[in-house]
Coordinates of C-alpha atoms and ligand atoms in Angstrom, one line a residue:
M1 CA 0.0 0.0 0.0
F2 CA 1.2 3.4 -0.9
D3 CA 1.7 5.6 2.3
I4 CA 3.0 9.0 1.8
S5 CA 4.6 9.2 5.3
K6 CA 6.5 6.0 4.7
I7 CA 8.2 7.5 1.6
T8 CA 8.8 11.0 2.6
R9 CA 12.1 11.9 4.1
E10 CA 12.0 12.2 7.8
N11 CA 13.4 15.6 8.0
V12 CA 10.9 16.7 5.5
L13 CA 8.0 15.2 7.5
A14 CA 9.2 17.0 10.6
M15 CA 10.3 20.4 9.2
K16 CA 8.2 23.6 9.4
P17 CA 7.9 25.1 5.9
Y18 CA 9.0 28.7 5.2
S19 CA 6.1 30.9 5.6
S20 CA 6.1 34.1 3.3
A21 CA 4.5 37.4 3.8
R22 CA 1.9 36.5 1.1
D23 CA 1.3 33.2 3.0
E24 CA 0.6 35.0 6.2
F25 CA -1.7 37.7 4.5
D26 CA -3.4 37.0 1.3
G27 CA -6.2 39.5 1.7
I28 CA -6.8 42.9 0.1
A29 CA -5.0 45.9 1.7
D30 CA -4.7 49.5 0.7
V31 CA -1.2 49.8 1.8
S32 CA 1.1 46.7 1.6
L33 CA 4.2 47.1 4.1
D34 CA 4.8 43.6 4.9
A35 CA 7.1 42.2 2.3
N36 CA 9.9 44.7 2.2
E37 CA 9.3 45.4 -1.4
N38 CA 10.2 48.7 -3.2
P39 CA 7.0 50.7 -3.5
F40 CA 8.2 52.2 -6.7
G41 CA 9.9 49.8 -9.1
F42 CA 9.2 49.1 -12.6
G43 CA 6.0 47.4 -12.7
L44 CA 7.3 44.1 -10.9
N45 CA 7.9 45.4 -7.6
R46 CA 5.5 43.1 -5.9
Y47 CA 6.2 39.3 -5.1
P48 CA 4.2 37.0 -7.3
D49 CA 1.2 35.0 -6.3
A50 CA 3.0 32.3 -4.3
D51 CA -0.2 30.0 -4.7
L52 CA -0.3 30.6 -8.5
N53 CA -4.2 30.6 -8.2
K54 CA -5.0 32.0 -11.7
L55 CA -2.5 29.8 -13.3
K56 CA -3.8 26.8 -11.5
T57 CA -7.4 27.6 -12.5
A58 CA -6.5 28.1 -16.2
F59 CA -4.3 25.0 -16.4
A60 CA -7.1 23.0 -14.6
T61 CA -9.6 24.0 -17.1
F62 CA -7.2 23.4 -20.0
R63 CA -6.4 19.7 -18.9
K64 CA -9.9 19.1 -17.3
I65 CA -8.5 18.3 -13.7
R66 CA -8.9 20.0 -10.3
P67 CA -6.7 22.9 -9.3
D68 CA -5.8 21.2 -6.1
Q69 CA -4.1 18.4 -8.1
L70 CA -1.5 20.9 -9.3
I71 CA 2.0 22.2 -8.5
F72 CA 4.1 24.3 -10.7
G73 CA 7.9 24.5 -10.9
N74 CA 10.5 26.7 -12.7
G75 CA 10.4 24.2 -15.6
S76 CA 9.6 20.5 -15.0
D77 CA 13.4 20.3 -14.4
E78 CA 12.7 21.9 -10.9
L79 CA 10.0 19.5 -10.2
I80 CA 12.2 16.5 -10.9
D81 CA 14.7 17.8 -8.5
L82 CA 12.0 18.5 -5.7
L83 CA 10.7 15.0 -6.1
I84 CA 14.0 13.6 -5.5
R85 CA 14.8 15.9 -2.5
A86 CA 11.4 15.2 -0.9
F87 CA 11.4 11.5 -1.1
C88 CA 15.0 10.2 -1.4
E89 CA 17.5 10.1 1.5
P90 CA 21.0 11.2 0.2
G91 CA 23.5 8.2 0.2
K92 CA 20.7 5.6 1.1
D93 CA 17.6 5.8 -1.2
K94 CA 17.3 5.0 -5.0
I95 CA 15.5 5.8 -8.0
M96 CA 14.8 3.8 -11.1
T97 CA 15.1 5.2 -14.5
F98 CA 15.1 3.5 -18.1
T99 CA 17.6 3.9 -20.8
P100 CA 17.6 5.5 -23.3
S101 CA 15.6 8.3 -21.9
F102 CA 15.8 12.0 -20.5
S103 CA 19.0 12.5 -18.7
M104 CA 17.8 15.0 -16.1
Y105 CA 16.5 12.2 -13.8
S106 CA 20.1 10.9 -13.6
V107 CA 21.5 14.4 -13.2
C108 CA 19.2 15.3 -10.4
A109 CA 19.9 11.9 -8.6
Q110 CA 23.6 12.6 -8.9
I111 CA 23.3 16.2 -7.5
N112 CA 21.4 14.8 -4.5
D113 CA 23.6 11.8 -3.9
V114 CA 20.8 9.4 -4.6
E115 CA 21.6 6.0 -6.4
E116 CA 20.1 5.4 -9.8
I117 CA 19.0 2.0 -11.0
T118 CA 18.9 2.0 -14.7
Q119 CA 16.9 -0.4 -16.7
P120 CA 17.2 -0.9 -20.3
L121 CA 14.1 -0.4 -22.5
N122 CA 13.6 -3.4 -24.7
S123 CA 14.2 -3.3 -28.5
D124 CA 10.7 -1.6 -29.1
F125 CA 11.8 0.9 -26.4
Q126 CA 9.1 -0.6 -24.0
I127 CA 9.5 -1.5 -20.3
D128 CA 10.4 -5.1 -19.8
L129 CA 8.1 -5.8 -16.7
N130 CA 9.9 -9.2 -15.8
S131 CA 13.4 -7.6 -15.4
I132 CA 12.2 -5.0 -12.9
Q133 CA 9.8 -7.3 -10.9
N134 CA 12.3 -8.1 -8.3
Q135 CA 13.4 -4.6 -7.7
L136 CA 10.0 -3.2 -6.9
D137 CA 10.2 -4.6 -3.3
D138 CA 13.5 -2.9 -2.4
P139 CA 12.4 -0.5 0.6
N140 CA 15.0 2.0 -0.4
L141 CA 13.6 2.3 -4.2
K142 CA 11.4 5.5 -3.8
L143 CA 10.8 6.8 -7.2
I144 CA 10.5 5.4 -10.6
F145 CA 10.7 7.8 -13.6
I146 CA 9.1 6.9 -16.9
C147 CA 9.1 9.2 -19.7
S148 CA 6.1 8.9 -22.2
P149 CA 6.4 9.8 -24.9
N150 CA 10.0 9.0 -24.4
N151 CA 12.7 11.4 -25.1
P152 CA 14.8 10.7 -27.4
T153 CA 13.0 7.6 -28.7
G154 CA 9.6 9.3 -29.4
N155 CA 7.3 6.4 -28.6
T156 CA 4.7 6.1 -25.8
I157 CA 5.3 3.6 -23.1
D158 CA 2.6 1.0 -22.8
Q159 CA -0.1 2.4 -20.3
E160 CA -1.0 -1.0 -19.0
A161 CA 2.7 -1.5 -18.3
I162 CA 3.0 1.7 -16.4
L163 CA -0.2 1.0 -14.3
S164 CA 0.9 -2.4 -13.5
V165 CA 4.2 -1.0 -12.2
A166 CA 2.4 1.5 -10.1
K167 CA 0.0 -1.1 -8.7
K168 CA 2.9 -3.3 -7.4
F169 CA 5.1 -0.6 -6.3
N170 CA 4.9 1.2 -2.8
G171 CA 6.8 4.2 -3.9
L172 CA 5.8 6.9 -6.3
V173 CA 5.8 6.4 -10.2
I174 CA 6.6 9.5 -12.0
V175 CA 5.4 9.7 -15.6
D176 CA 6.9 12.6 -17.5
E177 CA 4.5 13.6 -20.1
A178 CA 6.4 16.5 -21.6
Y179 CA 5.4 15.6 -25.1
V180 CA 1.8 14.5 -24.3
D181 CA 0.1 17.1 -26.7
F182 CA 1.8 15.2 -29.7
S183 CA 0.2 12.0 -28.8
D184 CA -3.2 10.8 -27.9
E185 CA -2.3 9.1 -24.7
T186 CA -2.2 10.5 -21.1
L187 CA -2.3 8.9 -17.7
V188 CA -4.0 12.2 -16.3
G189 CA -7.2 11.0 -14.8
Q190 CA -5.9 7.6 -13.7
N191 CA -6.4 8.3 -9.9
L192 CA -3.9 6.0 -8.5
P193 CA -2.4 7.7 -5.3
N194 CA 1.2 6.9 -6.3
L195 CA 1.1 8.1 -9.8
F196 CA 2.4 11.5 -10.4
I197 CA 2.6 13.2 -13.7
L198 CA 4.9 15.8 -15.0
Q199 CA 4.1 18.1 -17.9
T200 CA 5.8 21.1 -19.4
F201 CA 4.9 24.5 -21.0
S202 CA 8.2 24.2 -22.9
K203 CA 6.8 22.0 -25.8
A204 CA 3.3 22.2 -27.3
L205 CA 2.5 25.3 -25.2
G206 CA 5.5 27.1 -26.8
L207 CA 6.8 28.7 -23.7
A208 CA 10.3 27.1 -23.2
G209 CA 11.7 30.5 -22.5
A210 CA 9.3 31.2 -19.5
R211 CA 10.4 28.0 -17.7
L212 CA 7.3 26.5 -16.3
G213 CA 6.6 22.9 -15.6
A214 CA 3.5 21.3 -14.0
G215 CA 3.2 18.4 -11.6
I216 CA -0.3 16.6 -11.3
G217 CA -0.8 14.2 -8.5
S218 CA -2.5 13.4 -5.3
Q219 CA -3.0 16.2 -2.6
D220 CA -0.7 14.1 -0.3
V221 CA 2.2 14.3 -2.8
I222 CA 1.4 17.9 -3.7
G223 CA 1.3 18.7 -0.1
V224 CA 4.8 17.4 0.6
L225 CA 6.3 19.1 -2.6
N226 CA 4.7 22.4 -1.5
K227 CA 6.4 22.2 2.0
I228 CA 9.8 22.3 0.3
K229 CA 9.5 24.3 -2.9
P230 CA 11.0 27.7 -2.9
P231 CA 8.2 30.3 -2.0
Y232 CA 8.0 32.2 -5.2
N233 CA 9.4 29.8 -7.7
V234 CA 7.3 30.8 -10.5
N235 CA 7.7 34.6 -11.4
S236 CA 4.8 36.9 -12.3
L237 CA 5.7 37.4 -16.0
T238 CA 5.8 33.6 -16.5
Q239 CA 2.4 33.3 -14.7
K240 CA 0.8 36.0 -16.8
Q241 CA 2.2 34.6 -20.0
A242 CA 1.2 31.1 -19.3
V243 CA -2.4 32.1 -18.4
E244 CA -2.7 34.1 -21.6
A245 CA -1.5 31.2 -23.6
L246 CA -4.0 28.8 -21.9
E247 CA -6.8 31.2 -22.8
R248 CA -6.0 30.6 -26.4
P249 CA -6.5 26.8 -26.6
D250 CA -7.6 27.0 -30.4
E251 CA -4.3 28.5 -31.3
I252 CA -2.3 25.9 -29.3
K253 CA -4.3 23.2 -31.1
K254 CA -3.7 24.8 -34.4
Q255 CA 0.1 25.0 -34.0
V256 CA 0.1 21.3 -32.6
S257 CA -1.8 20.1 -35.7
I258 CA 0.6 21.8 -38.0
L259 CA 3.4 20.2 -36.2
L260 CA 1.9 16.8 -36.4
E261 CA 1.2 17.2 -40.1
E262 CA 4.8 18.2 -40.5
R263 CA 5.9 15.4 -38.5
S264 CA 4.2 12.9 -40.8
K265 CA 5.4 14.7 -43.9
L266 CA 9.1 14.6 -42.5
E267 CA 8.8 11.0 -41.7
G268 CA 7.7 10.2 -45.3
E269 CA 10.5 12.4 -46.9
L270 CA 13.2 11.1 -44.6
K271 CA 12.4 7.4 -45.5
N272 CA 13.4 8.2 -49.1
I273 CA 16.7 9.7 -48.1
Q274 CA 19.6 7.6 -49.0
S275 CA 21.6 8.0 -45.9
V276 CA 18.6 7.3 -43.7
R277 CA 18.4 3.7 -42.4
R278 CA 15.4 3.9 -40.2
V279 CA 12.9 6.6 -38.9
Y280 CA 11.5 5.5 -35.7
P281 CA 7.8 6.0 -35.1
S282 CA 7.1 9.0 -33.1
N283 CA 4.4 10.4 -30.7
A284 CA 6.4 13.6 -29.9
N285 CA 7.5 16.8 -31.8
F286 CA 10.7 15.2 -32.8
L287 CA 12.0 12.1 -34.8
L288 CA 14.7 9.7 -33.8
I289 CA 16.5 8.7 -37.1
E290 CA 19.3 6.1 -37.6
F291 CA 21.6 7.1 -40.4
E292 CA 24.4 5.3 -42.3
D293 CA 26.8 7.5 -40.5
A294 CA 25.1 9.9 -38.2
K295 CA 28.2 11.8 -37.1
K296 CA 28.9 12.7 -40.7
T297 CA 25.2 13.7 -41.4
Y298 CA 25.4 15.9 -38.2
G299 CA 28.5 17.6 -39.5
D300 CA 27.0 18.1 -43.0
L301 CA 23.8 19.6 -41.5
L302 CA 25.8 21.9 -39.3
A303 CA 27.8 23.1 -42.2
K304 CA 24.6 24.2 -43.8
G305 CA 23.6 26.0 -40.6
I306 CA 21.1 23.3 -39.3
V307 CA 21.6 22.1 -35.9
V308 CA 20.1 18.7 -34.7
R309 CA 20.8 16.6 -31.5
D310 CA 23.4 14.0 -31.8
R311 CA 22.1 11.1 -29.7
T312 CA 24.6 8.6 -30.9
S313 CA 25.7 8.0 -27.4
L314 CA 22.3 6.8 -26.4
V315 CA 21.1 5.1 -29.6
A316 CA 23.6 3.8 -32.1
N317 CA 24.0 6.0 -35.1
C318 CA 20.8 8.2 -34.3
L319 CA 20.1 11.8 -34.5
R320 CA 17.1 13.4 -33.0
I321 CA 15.5 15.9 -35.1
T322 CA 12.8 18.4 -33.9
V323 CA 9.9 19.2 -36.1
G324 CA 10.3 22.8 -37.2
T325 CA 8.3 25.2 -39.4
P326 CA 7.3 24.0 -42.9
E327 CA 10.2 26.1 -44.3
E328 CA 12.8 24.8 -41.9
N329 CA 11.7 21.2 -42.6
L330 CA 11.9 21.9 -46.3
K331 CA 15.4 23.2 -45.9
L332 CA 16.4 20.2 -43.8
I333 CA 15.2 17.7 -46.4
A334 CA 16.8 19.7 -49.2
V335 CA 20.1 19.6 -47.5
L336 CA 19.9 16.0 -46.8
K337 CA 19.1 15.4 -50.3
D338 CA 22.3 17.1 -51.0
E339 CA 20.4 19.7 -53.0
Q340 CA 21.3 23.4 -52.9
F341 CA 18.3 25.1 -51.2
D342 CA 18.7 28.0 -53.7
T343 CA 20.7 27.0 -56.6
S344 CA 20.4 30.3 -58.3
G345 CA 21.8 32.3 -55.4
R346 CA 25.6 32.4 -54.6
I347 CA 25.2 31.9 -51.1
G348 CA 28.1 30.7 -48.8
Q349 CA 28.0 29.7 -45.2
F350 CA 30.5 28.9 -42.6
I351 CA 30.0 27.9 -39.0
R352 CA 32.9 27.4 -36.7
T353 CA 33.0 26.5 -32.9
T354 CA 36.1 26.4 -30.9
S355 CA 36.9 27.1 -27.3
E356 CA 38.0 30.6 -28.2
T357 CA 35.3 31.6 -30.7
K358 CA 31.8 30.7 -32.0
I359 CA 31.1 31.9 -35.4
K360 CA 28.4 31.9 -37.9
I361 CA 28.9 33.8 -41.4
E362 CA 26.5 33.9 -44.5
V363 CA 27.7 35.6 -47.6
N364 CA 25.2 36.4 -50.3
L365 CA 27.1 37.6 -53.3
D366 CA 23.9 38.5 -55.2
D367 CA 21.7 40.2 -52.5
P368 CA 23.1 43.1 -50.6
K369 CA 19.8 43.8 -48.9
N370 CA 20.3 41.9 -45.7
S371 CA 23.2 42.3 -43.5
S372 CA 23.7 42.0 -39.8
I373 CA 27.2 42.2 -38.1
S374 CA 28.0 41.6 -34.6
T375 CA 31.5 40.5 -33.4
G376 CA 31.7 42.3 -30.0
V377 CA 34.5 44.5 -31.4
A378 CA 32.9 47.8 -32.4
F379 CA 35.5 49.0 -34.8
F380 CA 35.9 45.7 -36.4
D381 CA 32.0 45.6 -37.0
H382 CA 32.4 49.1 -38.6
M383 CA 35.0 47.6 -41.1
L384 CA 32.9 44.6 -41.9
E385 CA 30.0 46.8 -42.6
Q386 CA 32.2 48.5 -45.2
I387 CA 32.8 45.2 -46.9
A388 CA 29.0 44.6 -47.0
R389 CA 28.1 48.0 -48.1
H390 CA 31.0 48.7 -50.6
G391 CA 31.1 45.2 -51.9
S392 CA 27.5 45.2 -52.6
I393 CA 26.9 41.8 -50.9
G394 CA 24.7 40.5 -48.0
L395 CA 26.7 39.7 -45.0
N396 CA 25.6 38.1 -41.9
V397 CA 28.4 37.7 -39.1
Q398 CA 27.6 36.6 -35.7
V399 CA 30.5 36.0 -33.5
K400 CA 31.0 35.4 -29.8
G401 CA 34.6 35.4 -29.1
D402 CA 36.8 35.6 -26.0
I403 CA 37.2 39.3 -26.3
N404 CA 37.6 39.4 -22.4
I405 CA 41.2 38.3 -23.3
D406 CA 41.7 40.4 -26.3
A407 CA 40.3 40.7 -29.8
H408 CA 42.9 38.7 -31.5
H409 CA 41.0 35.4 -31.8
T410 CA 37.8 37.0 -32.8
I411 CA 39.4 38.9 -35.5
E412 CA 41.6 36.1 -36.8
D413 CA 38.8 33.4 -36.7
T414 CA 36.2 35.8 -38.2
A415 CA 38.5 36.3 -41.2
L416 CA 39.2 32.7 -41.7
A417 CA 35.4 32.0 -41.5
L418 CA 34.6 34.9 -43.9
G419 CA 37.2 33.5 -46.5
S420 CA 35.7 30.0 -46.2
A421 CA 32.1 31.6 -46.6
F422 CA 33.3 33.3 -49.8
N423 CA 34.9 30.1 -51.0
D424 CA 31.6 28.4 -50.5
A425 CA 29.7 31.1 -52.2
L426 CA 32.0 31.2 -55.3
K427 CA 31.5 27.5 -55.7
E428 CA 33.4 26.3 -58.8
R429 CA 34.3 29.9 -59.6
K430 CA 32.7 29.7 -63.2
G431 CA 31.5 32.9 -64.8
I432 CA 33.2 35.4 -62.5
E433 CA 35.5 38.4 -63.4
R434 CA 38.1 37.0 -61.1
Y435 CA 40.2 40.0 -60.7
G436 CA 39.3 43.3 -58.8
F437 CA 41.4 46.3 -57.9
L438 CA 41.0 49.8 -56.9
L439 CA 43.1 52.9 -56.4
P440 CA 42.6 56.1 -54.4
M441 CA 40.2 57.0 -51.6
D442 CA 39.8 60.2 -49.5
D443 CA 43.0 61.8 -48.2
C444 CA 44.6 58.3 -48.1
L445 CA 45.7 56.2 -51.0
A446 CA 44.7 52.7 -50.6
Q447 CA 45.1 50.1 -53.2
V448 CA 43.7 46.6 -53.0
A449 CA 44.1 44.3 -55.8
I450 CA 42.4 40.7 -55.6
D451 CA 42.5 37.5 -57.6
F452 CA 40.2 34.9 -56.8
G453 CA 42.4 32.5 -58.6
G454 CA 42.4 29.8 -56.1
R455 CA 45.8 30.4 -54.4
P456 CA 46.4 32.1 -51.1
W457 CA 48.7 35.1 -51.0
L458 CA 49.1 38.4 -49.3
E459 CA 51.3 41.4 -50.4
W460 CA 51.2 44.0 -47.6
D461 CA 52.6 47.5 -47.5
A462 CA 51.0 49.7 -44.7
T463 CA 52.0 50.8 -41.5
F464 CA 50.1 52.3 -38.6
K465 CA 51.3 54.8 -35.8
A466 CA 48.5 53.7 -33.4
T467 CA 48.6 50.4 -31.7
H468 CA 44.7 50.4 -31.4
L469 CA 41.7 51.8 -33.1
G470 CA 38.9 51.3 -30.6
E471 CA 39.3 47.7 -29.4
L472 CA 40.9 46.8 -32.6
P473 CA 44.8 46.2 -32.6
T474 CA 46.1 47.7 -35.7
E475 CA 48.6 44.6 -36.1
M476 CA 45.5 42.5 -36.6
V477 CA 44.6 44.4 -39.8
S478 CA 47.1 42.7 -41.9
H479 CA 46.5 39.4 -40.1
F480 CA 42.8 39.6 -41.0
F481 CA 43.5 40.0 -44.8
K482 CA 46.1 37.2 -44.6
S483 CA 43.5 34.9 -42.8
F484 CA 41.0 35.7 -45.5
S485 CA 43.3 35.1 -48.3
D486 CA 44.2 31.7 -46.8
T487 CA 40.6 30.4 -46.8
A488 CA 39.0 32.3 -49.6
R489 CA 41.9 31.2 -51.7
C490 CA 42.7 34.5 -53.1
N491 CA 45.7 36.7 -53.9
L492 CA 45.6 40.1 -52.0
N493 CA 47.9 43.0 -52.9
I494 CA 47.3 45.8 -50.4
K495 CA 49.1 49.3 -50.1
A496 CA 48.0 52.2 -48.2
E497 CA 49.5 55.6 -47.4
G498 CA 48.3 58.6 -45.5
D499 CA 48.4 60.2 -42.0
N500 CA 45.2 59.2 -40.3
D501 CA 45.3 55.7 -39.2
H502 CA 41.4 55.5 -38.8
H503 CA 41.0 56.7 -42.5
K504 CA 43.7 54.4 -43.7
V505 CA 42.3 51.3 -42.1
E506 CA 38.7 52.3 -43.4
S507 CA 40.0 53.0 -46.8
I508 CA 41.6 49.6 -47.0
F509 CA 38.5 47.9 -46.1
K510 CA 36.5 50.1 -48.6
A511 CA 38.9 49.4 -51.3
F512 CA 39.0 45.5 -50.4
A513 CA 35.1 45.6 -50.6
R514 CA 35.2 47.3 -54.0
A515 CA 37.8 44.9 -55.3
I516 CA 35.7 42.0 -54.1
K517 CA 32.6 43.6 -55.9
M518 CA 34.5 43.7 -59.2
A519 CA 36.0 40.4 -58.9
V520 CA 32.8 38.3 -58.0
R521 CA 30.7 40.1 -60.6
K522 CA 29.2 37.6 -63.1
D523 CA 30.3 37.8 -66.6
D524 CA 27.4 35.7 -67.8
S525 CA 29.6 33.5 -69.8
G526 CA 29.5 30.6 -67.3
V527 CA 33.1 29.9 -68.3
L528 CA 35.9 29.3 -65.9
P529 CA 38.2 32.3 -66.0
S530 CA 41.4 30.4 -66.3
T531 CA 43.3 28.5 -69.0
K532 CA 44.3 25.9 -66.5
G533 CA 40.6 24.5 -66.3
V534 CA 40.4 24.8 -62.7
L535 CA 40.6 27.5 -60.0
Ligands
LIG1 N1 11.1 16.1 -19.5 C1 11.4 15.8 -20.8 C2 11.1 14.4 -21.2 C3 12.0 16.6 -21.7 O1 12.6 16.3 -22.8 C4 12.3 18.0 -21.2 C5 13.1 19.0 -21.9 N2 13.8 18.8 -22.9 C6 11.9 18.4 -19.8 C7 11.3 17.3 -19.1 C8 12.2 19.6 -19.2 O2 11.3 20.5 -19.4 P1 11.2 21.9 -18.7 O3 11.6 22.9 -19.9 O4 9.8 22.1 -18.4 O5 12.2 22.1 -17.6

């Protein structure tokens, strides 16, 4: 028989919970001087509703349950941790989890020094009742976590199996239904006292950024969790946003139905792709896919700007792919089919992640309309803007570098990535002018000649008096062009004279941009501009 007092930690049973100002007075007062709040503030100066009454009513209506069956957490992650802290004695008690599954149960167990017994799911990713039978009587086994639909496999776990575990077990069975809205099976409504359901606002409800999770269970279990939860764990903004979302159930349903339709389209498309060995059936908003070589596919997708989840450590050769918008899914399929998404456009992309810099660059040689540049080094941003504007190209540069050390890695790696993106955009280099050059500008004379001939080279003749322009070290200017020429595979011949270093650097970047503009111009011949037959 399940008895809450037998599974609750003794210190939790004995403790007196924190009592907040709002717990002690929840009435209506004209003047609130009880919680040491700032009476001015910026619209959020009062503590949130600790009982989350509006949210409870809205969610209870949405799920057709009673408000007193509910507890909320800062994401369901917080509730997973609360459950372990309420019921498992560190160094003594245990939880049971299944593999492959969501790793947070294990992480929270480790944080709390609670042993984890891991059972493998069978080949259909279902629970093998026989293999867990003996362990259910272990008096130190307090919690069993079952994820359904399961992450990362996507399938629902047989409900009869879950219920039979709950009936044989004296501890708590926690069913994580994070993806329940994408399936048609829920255990909400099965009123077993030791069944506790976790749900989240991060998936179908589209509020991952708000951090909100719900626990649905008996009042006994909710009572224990309420005793130990931080008093104001769900902030006012989140409560408000969540209530607003729950008041628009038709929109939620519509989004879910689009995603379900997209999931089934994706499933069909993926099955026809050569590198795909198997698409596992899914009741969630993602698909688990086995590839011929998952690591290679992961890298290929990333090089085209598509990030998916590498799950090869959990299920051999598998990637987990979230269902996106119809456009995103089309792009995914096009890349997997090794098709150019836009064959007419000369678009190049390069993504690079190291411990020093995280870089994403996109170059569009034929569309100067969209540019956005952010490297964290203002003067350098200004120079890259010159390339976009005076080169008449679209340039998207997003860089997060270790500028807390200095600007060196950011500038060097951006140049390397920019050159690679150009190299990608120029493809076989057919039908381009190939050469570009320019002479004077402003009070300075800057000359930049370029040859996209396939060989890297830099001739440099410019000196600067200043060591820095803004946060940009002037020694990095020639280094930028050297790095660019290495990966764009071009010759650069750069000279500049003049007095004002700012003007000199800017005119070099402008001249460079103009040289690029000339060199990448299409000559409509479609012919390779070389007698060698290759560039
Ligand atoms: N449970 C499962 C199965 C999940 O996949 C996730 C998130 N990936 C969570 C819980 C966490 O949800 P939340 O954002 O509410 O913390």
